[in-house]
Amino acid sequence: MNILEECSGAKRIGISGHVRPDGDAVGACLSLYLYLKKCLPGDPYIGVYLEEPAPQFNAIKGFDRIITDFPEEDPFDVYIVVDCSKDRTGDAEKYFDKAKKTINIDHHITNTGSAMINVMEPQSGSVCEVIYDLFDKDKIDADIAKALYIGIIHDTGVFQYSNTRPSTLTKAAHLISYGFDFPKIIEETFYQKTYVQSQITGRALVESIRFMNGKCAVSVIDRKTMDFYDADNKDLEGIINHLRRIKGVECAIFMYETGPLEYKVSLRTTEKVDATKVVTNFGGGGHARAAGCTMHGTFHDNVNNLSKYIAAQLGEE
Ligand code: AMP
Ligand code: MN
Ligand code: MN
């Protein structure tokens, strides 16, 4: 697909990523925004509609242009959804549904394509790598490079996870040649945590429970605890990574309460458990090693329900 050709002549273009946007979703939306703004003639309207991202992503140019409420809009000529299918864009789905042309660019294995034009690359570690391939390299600049780089480091855990491929590093190598301060970007957008984020992480780890002979670890943060720390979902981002690192754990589960008897669930696994085979039973999706879903019921019921599908893969009772 040639993204500039697909957008040529369009007067109104919209871009969205998934709800609770992560670094890959924000980097993908803003890199596309910056690239299309720079390359399309005639200065078309380009809107990025996303739930409010975590504040550290203001390192990316265009962050302050993100529209976080979803007002009524005239139909878009082209609507582009990245890092998810249209049904995970929250209130932006209405723009997509009314758009004249729709494009979906993603790397989730569970996304089978939800647009008129679909670019699905499940073997890609991040959607920013897929978008990199769509860009004319002569037209990338330091701001676009930084946006793509942030997406790549977030979804690959700074090139640690098994979704990192040789081509991931080749692309990242080219991107850092634009000369932005990448050590600062890695530290400030990926590793650095506020005091409250660190405290609530500590709380989640102290209260974590291991089961299935230590092969699973689970922790939950309820509404009351979030209120106590004045924390929101963006403050809980790194907790699952700590649970995943516990020695012997093949499947880490983290959930937080999003409403009465409603939890957002995250799974991280070793090669012994395919996380998508667990969460797709509950309407979720993602990748083999990292996936998520929303579950209804008590914390204990949810753990029990997940356990059935995890135990089946681990060969546990
Ligand atoms: P999370 O645990 O929310 O960080 O998500 C892990 C991976 O699974 C990310 O790539 C998410 O985009 C994806 N994911 C999480 N929840 C869902 C869902 N309900 N449907 C599809 N993909 C999801
Ligand atoms: Mn994402
Ligand atoms: Mn992604």
PDB file of C-alpha atoms and ligand atoms in Angstrom, residues 18 88 108 264 266 268 284-287 290-293, ligand 1:
ATOM      1  CA  HIS A  18      -6.595   1.681  20.707  1.00  0.00           C
ATOM      2  CA  ARG A  88     -10.879  -1.197  20.031  1.00  0.00           C
ATOM      3  CA  HIS A 108      -1.853  -8.142  16.366  1.00  0.00           C
ATOM      4  CA  LYS A 264      -8.954  -5.147  32.669  1.00  0.00           C
ATOM      5  CA  SER A 266      -3.151  -8.475  31.168  1.00  0.00           C
ATOM      6  CA  ARG A 268       2.468 -12.208  29.857  1.00  0.00           C
ATOM      7  CA  GLY A 284      -9.680 -10.342  24.142  1.00  0.00           C
ATOM      8  CA  GLY A 285      -6.685 -10.527  21.879  1.00  0.00           C
ATOM      9  CA  GLY A 286      -3.052  -9.608  21.381  1.00  0.00           C
ATOM     10  CA  HIS A 287       0.094 -11.629  20.791  1.00  0.00           C
ATOM     11  CA  ALA A 290       1.420 -10.609  25.640  1.00  0.00           C
ATOM     12  CA  ALA A 291      -2.331 -10.329  25.458  1.00  0.00           C
ATOM     13  CA  GLY A 292      -5.270  -8.788  27.257  1.00  0.00           C
ATOM     14  CA  CYS A 293      -9.021  -8.804  27.741  1.00  0.00           C
TER      15      CYS A 293
HETATM   16  P1  AMP B   1      -1.907  -5.219  27.706  1.00  0.00           P
HETATM   17  O1  AMP B   1      -1.828  -6.360  28.641  1.00  0.00           O
HETATM   18  O2  AMP B   1      -3.165  -4.430  27.809  1.00  0.00           O
HETATM   19  O3  AMP B   1      -0.672  -4.385  27.748  1.00  0.00           O
HETATM   20  O4  AMP B   1      -1.976  -5.848  26.250  1.00  0.00           O
HETATM   21  C1  AMP B   1      -1.040  -6.749  25.752  1.00  0.00           C
HETATM   22  C2  AMP B   1      -1.183  -6.835  24.245  1.00  0.00           C
HETATM   23  O5  AMP B   1      -2.477  -7.353  23.923  1.00  0.00           O
HETATM   24  C3  AMP B   1      -1.106  -5.477  23.554  1.00  0.00           C
HETATM   25  O6  AMP B   1      -0.498  -5.649  22.293  1.00  0.00           O
HETATM   26  C4  AMP B   1      -2.539  -5.076  23.418  1.00  0.00           C
HETATM   27  O7  AMP B   1      -2.719  -4.205  22.343  1.00  0.00           O
HETATM   28  C5  AMP B   1      -3.250  -6.412  23.215  1.00  0.00           C
HETATM   29  N1  AMP B   1      -4.584  -6.385  23.794  1.00  0.00           N
HETATM   30  C6  AMP B   1      -4.934  -6.084  25.056  1.00  0.00           C
HETATM   31  N2  AMP B   1      -6.271  -6.180  25.245  1.00  0.00           N
HETATM   32  C7  AMP B   1      -6.796  -6.553  24.058  1.00  0.00           C
HETATM   33  C8  AMP B   1      -8.127  -6.811  23.575  1.00  0.00           C
HETATM   34  N3  AMP B   1      -9.193  -6.711  24.374  1.00  0.00           N
HETATM   35  N4  AMP B   1      -8.264  -7.144  22.270  1.00  0.00           N
HETATM   36  C9  AMP B   1      -7.194  -7.247  21.449  1.00  0.00           C
HETATM   37  N5  AMP B   1      -5.919  -7.026  21.829  1.00  0.00           N
HETATM   38  C10 AMP B   1      -5.713  -6.693  23.110  1.00  0.00           C
END
